[in-house]
C-alpha angles and dihedrals in degrees: 000000000000119000110259103187141017132228116261120231131209095209129024125186120204111204115201138169108205131052091219091056092049101044096081091053094044089053096044095052094034090234119184130207109258105167148000120217095184112282097000114089118205126206126182145174121247098278095033092240088128120045129181117197119193125198089232130214131308105245095216102044100024094225130126113278098245126172139053099300094061092039091055091051091047092054092048092051093047096050099041098042105033107022097215120194090221136017120209117190107207128185151104126295150161122272135196125246087206087062094047098258122157131182111283096022114138119217130195118206116264123203098328151358122222147169127258101184101054110094116175108167097194130117130246101054103316094117092052089045090054093053094045102194092198115188123241134197119283102270100184097104094046093044092052096043097046101031095246122160116235130217150130112285120214128194138204139156094248131080090211127043142223128231088257091052090053092050092051091049090051091048089054094046090241120191099172130041119198145134113254120024098090092048091053091044090054091057091045090052091054092052095037088240118165109245145174137157138225120201132184118210118243099163143018111242095200094038133105100255127084111262096233093049093051093042093055094043095050103031097102094046092048093046091054091047089049091052093052093053097039090054090054092049095044093048089051095048103037115093 
């Protein structure tokens, strides 16, 4: 039987990597900066029922801290300092034309998130550990109600990909390629923290254009699309 309702949450934490991705949400909810856990920057609404934690900037290169290292730290800070009931990882990502993705689509994680750049060819569980396959919340109700696409989300620390990466993504039935969800999901799995992810498509992984070119061209459009869907989901889930 299809899920009819969703559980309400008293505190939701949005974990994001890039300032440009977060700005539309910060403006919509009128969030204010409440803390810095170097380098993590924390925004919140008046009663702190909604938090937004950014990975912050690299002090040497003055760029957003993207990738799994910063995402892991962000999740640790969120859980240990703010005890959210739910963590939503929100950001931009690559989609697959073979899976029906188009620029500006917003996906919600389905079934699992995993890695596609961790290859540990050792016995006794190391290969499964490398892939991760971390579970996420059932997204069927939210996807149906808010016209979100669903799919497996896969993470790495590279904007591009190798042939081996592509094979691993195909093996895992990946619909969305990005750089943080699986790292956050790993931390959430350790703390038994409810988790899911929403990703807006900036580029087509199996398309004809270079990833970086498409990402830069479509970043603003995707960030606005992300904001629209995240607002719907948050307003549905927040108590």
